[in-house]
Amino acid sequence: MTRTTNDRPAVVPVLAFAGIVVAVMQTLLVPVIKDLPQLLDTSPADATWVLTSTLLSGAVATPIMGRLGDLYGKRRMLVLSLAVMVAGALVSALTSALVPMIVGRTLQGFAMGAIPLGIGLMRDMLPREKLGSAMALMSSSIGVGGGLALPGAALIAQHTDWHALFYGAAGLGALAIALTLLVVPETPMRARGSFDLPGALGLSTGLVLFLLPITKGSDWGWSSATTLGLFAASALVLLLWGAYELRAKAPLVDLRTTARPAVLFTNLASIMVGVSFYVVSLVLPQLLQLPTSTGYGLGQSMVVAGLLVAPLGLTMMITAPVYARLSAKHGPRFTLVLGLLIIAVGYGAGLGLMSAAWQSLVISVLLGAGIGLAYSSLPALIVGAVPASETGAANGLNTLMRSIGTSVSSAVIGMVLANTADTVNGVAVPTMHGFRVSFLIATAAVAVGLALALFLPKPDRAPRLRASSEAEAAMAPESGALAEARPR
């Protein structure tokens, strides 16, 4: 089978659209976060579960859906992920009660599996010369959708009932499903073996135990028995899970492959990229919307603030073809390092560019270019280091690493802004000092990511798809794509 999309030119845009829909779902509630306790008639602490539930289900679903895609078909699992998201959006659209809302948001988190599944489909179908830019667009779609959704969600939240946000998300999800079924073919590439249910349960338990105290630590207290106990339980469960996976005949995650330097350092760097990406999303909208009476707030409306941050996503999308050319000449390791350097410049410049609204636009463009290059490099590095039959699971794990980075970023930056806030008329208001400390934390994360990226092995050529056996290499078409799954 020759894997080509010459007769289906819309495959890449449709898969990228599915990724953007997933990102829209994640950003949906940003404009109404502060109003959730009132909207749901609950306490602020309980209202945070509306966001935490999506994070936890997304973290659990991403590696699991990737592995299921490798075993049973990536398009099938992509459609299933989007269908669960649509169901969750409709549940949320029809309620104003806390528990049903949490159920709906939990179902929406399952859509996170669409990103690695889309990348896996691209690897299965695209020739080498088109694969780099396509994976770059798919990987960046989560930032693109997030950036573009902010002003749209703000506009809807300001002028209509907030439930319209969920109806809109359900409509976009249904459209993505229809386009996928119409345009994207299923590929015959399959991994051999069975689904590792004990491994899935172990990883899910370990992730929930780890992410729960990260997201709720500020409410529970970082030194509380609950927080420390959950961290300890997470470490124990993940160690036991790792020991089991090393002995399993068909593991959910091939830890031996994950331990390869090319995969290990890419995943570790992905955490740092995730941290840096989320800081700007937390800081700039607040700075822009704070009243000018604070002495540093820029006094913009919710919609204008969204429009000024939107270039972050637009620049990430524009960066995809630039990445493809740079990566073809220098390799994805080079573009990852370059992207991290640009992010560092963006945050460094941002420390002095917080006094006018137009300066936020400059920061967004700079960071969008850097994050776009970095995000685009990650799937190419993973795909070049794992067998074709493990693409979905490997990219699912990489997407999970980015999600862990954003979760850590949310917790740390939230704590910094809370601890440095001033109280004005009984309301905690973030300070300029807190914003600058947040940017310094992002810069430090980028520095760590840069050091990790420098440990990546230099490939002979890039992008390079790695054959999983001599037989596969012999069977590969001239495009460099792999035609058969690796025997397990």
Short mmCIF file of C-alpha atoms in Angstrom, two decimals:
data_model
loop_
_atom_site.label_atom_id
_atom_site.label_comp_id
_atom_site.label_asym_id
_atom_site.label_seq_id
_atom_site.Cartn_x
_atom_site.Cartn_y
_atom_site.Cartn_z
CA MET A 1 0.00 0.00 0.00
CA THR A 2 1.33 3.39 -1.00
CA ARG A 3 0.31 5.95 1.54
CA THR A 4 -0.61 9.16 -0.20
CA THR A 5 -3.22 11.86 0.12
CA ASN A 6 -2.92 13.21 -3.42
CA ASP A 7 -6.49 12.02 -4.07
CA ARG A 8 -7.67 13.42 -0.71
CA PRO A 9 -6.07 16.85 -0.36
CA ALA A 10 -8.44 17.85 2.45
CA VAL A 11 -7.16 15.20 4.91
CA VAL A 12 -4.62 17.46 6.62
CA PRO A 13 -6.96 20.47 7.02
CA VAL A 14 -9.71 18.21 8.40
CA LEU A 15 -7.41 16.60 10.96
CA ALA A 16 -6.03 20.01 11.94
CA PHE A 17 -9.61 21.29 12.32
CA ALA A 18 -10.34 18.41 14.69
CA GLY A 19 -7.33 19.46 16.76
CA ILE A 20 -8.53 23.06 16.81
CA VAL A 21 -11.98 21.92 17.98
CA VAL A 22 -10.32 20.11 20.89
CA ALA A 23 -8.45 23.28 21.83
CA VAL A 24 -11.63 25.33 21.63
CA MET A 25 -13.22 22.95 24.13
CA GLN A 26 -10.32 23.50 26.54
CA THR A 27 -10.48 27.30 26.31
CA LEU A 28 -14.25 27.49 26.38
CA LEU A 29 -14.74 28.57 29.98
CA VAL A 30 -11.79 30.96 30.33
CA PRO A 31 -13.98 34.10 29.92
CA VAL A 32 -16.41 32.96 32.66
CA ILE A 33 -14.02 31.31 35.13
CA LYS A 34 -14.45 34.01 37.75
CA ASP A 35 -18.26 33.82 37.46
CA LEU A 36 -18.57 30.02 37.74
CA PRO A 37 -19.41 29.95 41.49
CA GLN A 38 -22.36 32.28 40.88
CA LEU A 39 -23.45 30.59 37.64
CA LEU A 40 -23.43 27.13 39.25
CA ASP A 41 -24.63 28.29 42.69
CA THR A 42 -21.66 26.73 44.44
CA SER A 43 -18.49 27.65 46.31
CA PRO A 44 -15.33 28.79 44.49
CA ALA A 45 -13.49 25.65 45.66
CA ASP A 46 -16.17 23.35 44.24
CA ALA A 47 -16.43 25.37 41.02
CA THR A 48 -12.79 24.60 40.21
CA TRP A 49 -13.81 20.96 39.68
CA VAL A 50 -15.40 22.06 36.42
CA LEU A 51 -11.89 22.76 35.12
CA THR A 52 -10.06 20.04 37.04
CA SER A 53 -12.33 17.27 35.76
CA THR A 54 -11.52 18.09 32.13
CA LEU A 55 -7.81 18.13 32.86
CA LEU A 56 -7.90 14.75 34.62
CA SER A 57 -9.99 12.98 31.99
CA GLY A 58 -7.86 14.42 29.19
CA ALA A 59 -4.67 13.23 30.86
CA VAL A 60 -6.09 9.73 31.28
CA ALA A 61 -7.64 9.51 27.80
CA THR A 62 -4.67 10.73 25.77
CA PRO A 63 -2.26 7.75 26.08
CA ILE A 64 -5.12 5.23 26.23
CA MET A 65 -6.81 6.47 23.05
CA GLY A 66 -3.44 6.54 21.32
CA ARG A 67 -2.86 2.88 22.11
CA LEU A 68 -6.42 1.93 21.12
CA GLY A 69 -5.85 3.73 17.84
CA ASP A 70 -2.69 1.71 17.19
CA LEU A 71 -4.62 -1.52 17.85
CA TYR A 72 -8.06 -0.92 16.35
CA GLY A 73 -7.81 2.01 13.96
CA LYS A 74 -6.85 5.63 14.48
CA ARG A 75 -9.76 7.16 12.56
CA ARG A 76 -12.21 5.02 14.53
CA MET A 77 -10.78 6.23 17.85
CA LEU A 78 -10.61 9.83 16.61
CA VAL A 79 -14.32 9.78 15.80
CA LEU A 80 -15.05 8.15 19.16
CA SER A 81 -13.06 10.84 21.02
CA LEU A 82 -14.95 13.62 19.26
CA ALA A 83 -18.31 11.88 19.81
CA VAL A 84 -17.71 11.64 23.56
CA MET A 85 -16.78 15.34 23.54
CA VAL A 86 -20.02 16.26 21.75
CA ALA A 87 -22.05 14.25 24.26
CA GLY A 88 -20.26 16.00 27.13
CA ALA A 89 -20.84 19.44 25.60
CA LEU A 90 -24.57 18.74 25.30
CA VAL A 91 -24.74 17.55 28.92
CA SER A 92 -23.08 20.81 30.04
CA ALA A 93 -25.30 22.91 27.77
CA LEU A 94 -28.45 21.54 29.40
CA THR A 95 -27.55 22.13 33.06
CA SER A 96 -26.66 24.80 35.58
CA ALA A 97 -26.03 22.32 38.40
CA LEU A 98 -22.52 21.49 39.57
CA VAL A 99 -22.50 17.68 39.39
CA PRO A 100 -23.97 17.31 35.86
CA MET A 101 -21.64 20.09 34.70
CA ILE A 102 -18.63 18.19 36.06
CA VAL A 103 -19.86 15.03 34.31
CA GLY A 104 -20.17 16.91 31.03
CA ARG A 105 -16.75 18.51 31.36
CA THR A 106 -15.20 15.13 32.20
CA LEU A 107 -16.60 13.69 28.97
CA GLN A 108 -15.27 16.70 27.03
CA GLY A 109 -11.75 15.96 28.26
CA PHE A 110 -11.71 12.72 26.26
CA ALA A 111 -11.28 14.79 23.11
CA MET A 112 -7.61 15.34 24.00
CA GLY A 113 -6.85 11.99 22.38
CA ALA A 114 -7.60 13.54 18.97
CA ILE A 115 -4.17 15.23 18.74
CA PRO A 116 -1.94 12.10 18.86
CA LEU A 117 -4.47 10.15 16.77
CA GLY A 118 -4.37 12.82 14.08
CA ILE A 119 -0.57 12.77 14.07
CA GLY A 120 -0.64 8.97 13.80
CA LEU A 121 -3.01 9.12 10.82
CA MET A 122 -0.72 11.60 9.11
CA ARG A 123 2.27 9.32 9.57
CA ASP A 124 0.32 6.41 8.12
CA MET A 125 -0.85 8.31 5.03
CA LEU A 126 1.51 11.11 4.11
CA PRO A 127 4.71 10.94 2.07
CA ARG A 128 7.84 12.22 3.76
CA GLU A 129 7.91 15.56 1.97
CA LYS A 130 4.46 16.50 3.32
CA LEU A 131 4.68 14.93 6.75
CA GLY A 132 6.75 17.60 8.52
CA SER A 133 4.46 20.57 7.87
CA ALA A 134 1.32 18.46 8.45
CA MET A 135 2.46 17.22 11.87
CA ALA A 136 3.56 20.74 12.74
CA LEU A 137 0.09 22.06 12.01
CA MET A 138 -1.57 19.25 13.98
CA SER A 139 0.73 19.68 16.95
CA SER A 140 0.21 23.44 16.97
CA SER A 141 -3.56 23.16 16.59
CA ILE A 142 -4.07 23.11 20.34
CA GLY A 143 -2.44 26.53 20.63
CA VAL A 144 -4.12 27.80 17.48
CA GLY A 145 -7.59 26.81 18.67
CA GLY A 146 -6.96 28.15 22.15
CA GLY A 147 -5.83 31.53 20.84
CA LEU A 148 -8.66 31.89 18.35
CA ALA A 149 -11.33 30.71 20.79
CA LEU A 150 -10.60 33.32 23.45
CA PRO A 151 -12.15 36.35 21.71
CA GLY A 152 -15.02 34.27 20.30
CA ALA A 153 -15.86 32.75 23.68
CA ALA A 154 -15.59 36.18 25.33
CA LEU A 155 -17.98 37.69 22.79
CA ILE A 156 -20.53 34.91 23.31
CA ALA A 157 -20.21 35.07 27.10
CA GLN A 158 -20.75 38.85 27.10
CA HIS A 159 -23.78 38.98 24.83
CA THR A 160 -25.64 35.64 25.17
CA ASP A 161 -26.43 32.97 27.72
CA TRP A 162 -23.21 31.22 28.72
CA HIS A 163 -24.66 27.81 27.81
CA ALA A 164 -24.33 28.85 24.18
CA LEU A 165 -20.61 28.16 24.58
CA PHE A 166 -21.35 24.45 24.95
CA TYR A 167 -23.86 24.36 22.11
CA GLY A 168 -21.20 25.95 19.91
CA ALA A 169 -18.62 23.38 20.98
CA ALA A 170 -21.04 20.53 20.29
CA GLY A 171 -21.73 21.93 16.82
CA LEU A 172 -18.02 22.21 16.02
CA GLY A 173 -17.46 18.66 17.29
CA ALA A 174 -20.29 17.28 15.15
CA LEU A 175 -18.86 19.08 12.11
CA ALA A 176 -15.41 17.63 12.81
CA ILE A 177 -16.90 14.12 13.03
CA ALA A 178 -18.78 14.54 9.74
CA LEU A 179 -15.70 15.86 7.94
CA THR A 180 -13.53 13.07 9.34
CA LEU A 181 -15.95 10.37 8.18
CA LEU A 182 -16.28 12.01 4.78
CA VAL A 183 -12.64 12.85 4.06
CA VAL A 184 -10.24 10.85 6.23
CA PRO A 185 -9.77 7.16 5.33
CA GLU A 186 -8.99 4.51 7.89
CA THR A 187 -5.52 3.06 7.49
CA PRO A 188 -4.66 -0.65 7.74
CA MET A 189 -1.67 0.00 9.99
CA ARG A 190 -2.18 -1.96 13.21
CA ALA A 191 -0.07 -2.87 16.19
CA ARG A 192 -0.13 -6.52 17.22
CA GLY A 193 -1.16 -7.61 20.67
CA SER A 194 -4.10 -6.84 22.93
CA PHE A 195 -5.14 -3.82 24.95
CA ASP A 196 -3.34 -3.64 28.29
CA LEU A 197 -6.29 -3.05 30.64
CA PRO A 198 -4.29 -3.41 33.91
CA GLY A 199 -1.71 -1.00 32.50
CA ALA A 200 -4.43 1.48 31.55
CA LEU A 201 -5.99 1.31 35.02
CA GLY A 202 -2.60 1.69 36.69
CA LEU A 203 -1.57 4.68 34.59
CA SER A 204 -4.98 6.32 35.02
CA THR A 205 -4.83 5.90 38.80
CA GLY A 206 -1.28 7.21 39.01
CA LEU A 207 -2.06 10.25 36.84
CA VAL A 208 -5.17 11.17 38.81
CA LEU A 209 -3.30 10.84 42.10
CA PHE A 210 -0.52 13.08 40.72
CA LEU A 211 -2.59 15.74 38.95
CA LEU A 212 -5.25 16.08 41.62
CA PRO A 213 -2.96 17.60 44.29
CA ILE A 214 -1.30 19.75 41.62
CA THR A 215 -4.61 21.33 40.65
CA LYS A 216 -6.10 21.45 44.16
CA GLY A 217 -2.95 22.04 46.22
CA SER A 218 -3.65 25.76 46.59
CA ASP A 219 -7.07 25.00 48.12
CA TRP A 220 -5.96 22.10 50.29
CA GLY A 221 -2.56 23.52 51.28
CA TRP A 222 0.70 22.31 49.73
CA SER A 223 1.92 20.87 53.01
CA SER A 224 -1.41 19.31 54.02
CA ALA A 225 -1.68 15.60 54.70
CA THR A 226 -4.08 15.19 51.77
CA THR A 227 -1.74 16.82 49.24
CA LEU A 228 1.41 15.04 50.41
CA GLY A 229 -0.42 11.74 50.78
CA LEU A 230 -1.73 11.87 47.22
CA PHE A 231 1.73 12.70 45.86
CA ALA A 232 3.20 9.75 47.77
CA ALA A 233 0.42 7.44 46.59
CA SER A 234 0.99 8.60 43.01
CA ALA A 235 4.71 7.81 43.20
CA LEU A 236 4.00 4.34 44.58
CA VAL A 237 1.32 3.53 41.99
CA LEU A 238 3.43 4.74 39.07
CA LEU A 239 6.44 2.74 40.26
CA LEU A 240 4.31 -0.41 40.50
CA TRP A 241 2.78 0.39 37.11
CA GLY A 242 6.23 0.78 35.57
CA ALA A 243 7.35 -2.57 36.98
CA TYR A 244 4.24 -4.22 35.53
CA GLU A 245 4.66 -2.57 32.11
CA LEU A 246 8.25 -3.84 31.84
CA ARG A 247 6.97 -7.41 32.25
CA ALA A 248 3.84 -7.13 30.08
CA LYS A 249 3.92 -8.79 26.65
CA ALA A 250 1.83 -6.01 25.06
CA PRO A 251 2.26 -2.97 27.35
CA LEU A 252 0.17 0.18 27.11
CA VAL A 253 3.43 2.17 27.02
CA ASP A 254 6.66 0.57 25.88
CA LEU A 255 8.91 1.94 28.61
CA ARG A 256 12.03 0.61 26.92
CA THR A 257 11.25 2.70 23.86
CA THR A 258 10.33 5.65 26.09
CA ALA A 259 13.74 5.42 27.78
CA ARG A 260 15.61 6.00 24.52
CA PRO A 261 17.37 9.39 24.69
CA ALA A 262 15.51 10.75 21.65
CA VAL A 263 12.14 9.96 23.26
CA LEU A 264 13.03 10.63 26.90
CA PHE A 265 14.54 14.08 26.40
CA THR A 266 11.80 15.07 23.94
CA ASN A 267 9.14 14.21 26.53
CA LEU A 268 10.98 16.03 29.31
CA ALA A 269 11.43 19.10 27.10
CA SER A 270 7.71 18.89 26.26
CA ILE A 271 6.85 19.45 29.92
CA MET A 272 8.88 22.67 29.91
CA VAL A 273 7.27 23.85 26.66
CA GLY A 274 3.86 23.19 28.23
CA VAL A 275 4.81 25.26 31.27
CA SER A 276 5.96 28.19 29.14
CA PHE A 277 2.89 28.06 26.88
CA TYR A 278 0.39 28.34 29.71
CA VAL A 279 2.04 31.22 31.58
CA VAL A 280 1.22 33.77 28.89
CA SER A 281 -2.37 32.48 28.75
CA LEU A 282 -2.72 33.11 32.50
CA VAL A 283 -0.94 36.46 32.74
CA LEU A 284 -1.78 38.59 29.70
CA PRO A 285 -5.61 38.37 29.85
CA GLN A 286 -5.57 39.40 33.51
CA LEU A 287 -3.13 42.27 32.93
CA LEU A 288 -5.19 43.53 30.00
CA GLN A 289 -8.51 43.43 31.91
CA LEU A 290 -7.39 44.94 35.22
CA PRO A 291 -8.71 48.49 35.63
CA THR A 292 -6.31 51.38 35.03
CA SER A 293 -7.00 52.57 38.60
CA THR A 294 -4.56 49.90 39.80
CA GLY A 295 -1.75 51.89 38.21
CA TYR A 296 -0.66 49.05 35.93
CA GLY A 297 -3.88 47.45 34.62
CA LEU A 298 -4.63 48.18 30.97
CA GLY A 299 -8.42 48.52 31.31
CA GLN A 300 -9.46 46.49 28.28
CA SER A 301 -12.73 44.60 27.84
CA MET A 302 -12.90 40.81 27.82
CA VAL A 303 -13.32 40.75 24.04
CA VAL A 304 -10.47 43.18 23.33
CA ALA A 305 -8.19 41.23 25.67
CA GLY A 306 -9.04 38.06 23.75
CA LEU A 307 -8.28 39.75 20.42
CA LEU A 308 -4.90 40.97 21.68
CA VAL A 309 -3.92 37.47 22.82
CA ALA A 310 -5.34 35.76 19.70
CA PRO A 311 -2.15 36.39 17.63
CA LEU A 312 -0.48 33.79 19.88
CA GLY A 313 -2.50 31.10 18.10
CA LEU A 314 -2.42 32.75 14.67
CA THR A 315 1.36 32.98 14.74
CA MET A 316 1.61 29.33 15.75
CA MET A 317 -0.44 28.41 12.68
CA ILE A 318 1.66 30.58 10.36
CA THR A 319 4.81 29.05 11.83
CA ALA A 320 3.95 25.51 10.62
CA PRO A 321 5.22 25.92 7.01
CA VAL A 322 8.26 27.84 8.28
CA TYR A 323 9.03 24.94 10.59
CA ALA A 324 8.76 22.47 7.70
CA ARG A 325 11.43 24.28 5.70
CA LEU A 326 13.76 24.75 8.66
CA SER A 327 13.31 21.16 9.81
CA ALA A 328 13.92 19.76 6.32
CA LYS A 329 17.24 21.60 6.21
CA HIS A 330 18.44 21.39 9.81
CA GLY A 331 16.28 18.77 11.57
CA PRO A 332 13.59 19.00 14.28
CA ARG A 333 16.20 19.18 17.05
CA PHE A 334 17.42 22.49 15.59
CA THR A 335 13.89 23.90 15.33
CA LEU A 336 13.10 22.88 18.91
CA VAL A 337 16.20 24.70 20.17
CA LEU A 338 15.40 27.74 18.00
CA GLY A 339 11.82 27.78 19.24
CA LEU A 340 12.90 27.67 22.87
CA LEU A 341 15.35 30.54 22.28
CA ILE A 342 12.57 32.66 20.75
CA ILE A 343 10.29 31.88 23.71
CA ALA A 344 13.05 33.01 26.06
CA VAL A 345 13.41 36.27 24.11
CA GLY A 346 9.63 36.75 24.21
CA TYR A 347 9.39 36.37 27.98
CA GLY A 348 12.54 38.39 28.54
CA ALA A 349 11.16 41.24 26.44
CA GLY A 350 7.81 40.83 28.16
CA LEU A 351 9.31 41.82 31.49
CA GLY A 352 9.60 45.34 30.12
CA LEU A 353 6.56 45.34 27.82
CA MET A 354 3.60 45.46 30.17
CA SER A 355 2.63 49.14 30.09
CA ALA A 356 0.45 49.33 26.95
CA ALA A 357 -2.06 47.13 25.19
CA TRP A 358 -0.10 47.06 21.92
CA GLN A 359 2.87 45.61 23.80
CA SER A 360 0.78 42.55 24.64
CA LEU A 361 0.36 42.07 20.91
CA VAL A 362 4.15 42.05 20.47
CA ILE A 363 4.59 39.49 23.26
CA SER A 364 1.86 37.28 21.77
CA VAL A 365 3.48 37.27 18.33
CA LEU A 366 6.96 36.53 19.67
CA LEU A 367 5.79 33.74 21.95
CA GLY A 368 3.50 32.34 19.25
CA ALA A 369 6.44 32.01 16.87
CA GLY A 370 8.62 30.31 19.47
CA ILE A 371 5.94 27.99 20.84
CA GLY A 372 4.84 27.17 17.29
CA LEU A 373 8.36 26.03 16.36
CA ALA A 374 8.77 24.08 19.59
CA TYR A 375 5.37 22.36 19.43
CA SER A 376 5.90 21.53 15.74
CA SER A 377 9.22 19.85 16.49
CA LEU A 378 7.94 17.49 19.18
CA PRO A 379 5.91 14.99 17.09
CA ALA A 380 8.66 14.83 14.44
CA LEU A 381 11.20 13.92 17.10
CA ILE A 382 8.88 11.25 18.51
CA VAL A 383 7.88 9.82 15.12
CA GLY A 384 11.53 9.63 14.10
CA ALA A 385 12.39 7.54 17.17
CA VAL A 386 9.57 4.97 17.50
CA PRO A 387 8.22 2.15 15.33
CA ALA A 388 5.26 2.94 13.08
CA SER A 389 3.05 0.56 15.08
CA GLU A 390 3.58 2.65 18.25
CA THR A 391 3.04 6.12 16.79
CA GLY A 392 -0.34 6.71 18.44
CA ALA A 393 0.71 5.61 21.91
CA ALA A 394 4.06 7.45 21.73
CA ASN A 395 2.49 10.72 20.60
CA GLY A 396 -0.26 10.24 23.17
CA LEU A 397 2.38 10.08 25.88
CA ASN A 398 4.09 13.16 24.46
CA THR A 399 0.81 15.07 24.44
CA LEU A 400 0.33 13.97 28.04
CA MET A 401 3.73 15.44 28.93
CA ARG A 402 2.64 18.79 27.53
CA SER A 403 -0.59 18.56 29.53
CA ILE A 404 1.39 17.88 32.70
CA GLY A 405 3.44 20.97 31.93
CA THR A 406 0.36 23.15 31.59
CA SER A 407 -1.07 21.67 34.80
CA VAL A 408 2.10 22.41 36.74
CA SER A 409 2.18 25.89 35.22
CA SER A 410 -1.42 26.58 36.22
CA ALA A 411 -0.77 25.49 39.80
CA VAL A 412 2.52 27.35 40.23
CA ILE A 413 1.46 30.58 38.54
CA GLY A 414 -1.88 30.53 40.36
CA MET A 415 -0.02 30.22 43.66
CA VAL A 416 2.41 33.02 42.74
CA LEU A 417 -0.35 35.42 41.68
CA ALA A 418 -2.37 34.61 44.81
CA ASN A 419 0.58 35.07 47.19
CA THR A 420 1.63 38.38 45.62
CA ALA A 421 -1.89 39.82 45.27
CA ASP A 422 -3.10 43.00 46.93
CA THR A 423 -6.52 43.17 48.59
CA VAL A 424 -8.68 46.01 47.24
CA ASN A 425 -12.18 46.40 48.73
CA GLY A 426 -12.05 42.82 49.91
CA VAL A 427 -11.02 41.47 46.49
CA ALA A 428 -7.59 39.94 45.76
CA VAL A 429 -6.03 41.76 42.78
CA PRO A 430 -2.92 40.40 41.01
CA THR A 431 0.08 42.72 41.13
CA MET A 432 2.68 43.69 38.56
CA HIS A 433 5.27 42.00 40.76
CA GLY A 434 3.32 38.73 40.47
CA PHE A 435 3.09 39.05 36.69
CA ARG A 436 6.84 39.60 36.39
CA VAL A 437 7.67 36.71 38.69
CA SER A 438 5.42 34.54 36.51
CA PHE A 439 7.35 35.57 33.39
CA LEU A 440 10.63 34.79 35.18
CA ILE A 441 9.32 31.32 36.04
CA ALA A 442 8.44 30.78 32.38
CA THR A 443 11.94 31.91 31.37
CA ALA A 444 13.48 29.45 33.84
CA ALA A 445 11.32 26.63 32.44
CA VAL A 446 12.48 27.49 28.93
CA ALA A 447 16.11 27.40 30.10
CA VAL A 448 15.59 23.89 31.51
CA GLY A 449 13.86 22.85 28.27
CA LEU A 450 16.77 24.22 26.25
CA ALA A 451 19.27 22.23 28.32
CA LEU A 452 17.19 19.07 27.79
CA ALA A 453 16.91 19.72 24.05
CA LEU A 454 20.69 19.94 23.76
CA PHE A 455 20.91 16.35 25.04
CA LEU A 456 18.86 15.09 22.10
CA PRO A 457 20.93 13.00 19.69
CA LYS A 458 21.66 14.61 16.36
CA PRO A 459 19.85 12.72 13.58
CA ASP A 460 21.56 11.83 10.33
CA ARG A 461 18.76 13.54 8.46
CA ALA A 462 15.36 15.00 9.27
CA PRO A 463 12.56 14.37 9.31
CA ARG A 464 13.45 10.68 9.46
CA LEU A 465 10.95 7.87 9.89
CA ARG A 466 12.48 4.96 11.67
CA ALA A 467 11.80 1.45 10.40
CA SER A 468 11.06 -0.92 13.23
CA SER A 469 12.75 -3.89 11.56
CA GLU A 470 14.88 -4.74 8.55
CA ALA A 471 11.85 -6.37 6.94
CA GLU A 472 9.82 -3.20 7.31
CA ALA A 473 12.62 -1.09 5.93
CA ALA A 474 12.81 -3.32 2.89
CA MET A 475 9.04 -3.06 2.37
CA ALA A 476 8.91 0.72 2.81
CA PRO A 477 7.96 2.67 -0.31
CA GLU A 478 10.28 5.32 -1.70
CA SER A 479 8.43 7.97 0.26
CA GLY A 480 10.02 6.62 3.40
CA ALA A 481 6.72 5.61 4.93
CA LEU A 482 6.30 2.27 6.66
CA ALA A 483 3.74 -0.16 5.33
CA GLU A 484 3.42 -2.80 8.01
CA ALA A 485 3.17 -2.85 11.77
CA ARG A 486 6.07 -4.20 13.76
CA PRO A 487 5.57 -7.76 15.07
CA ARG A 488 5.35 -7.72 18.80
#
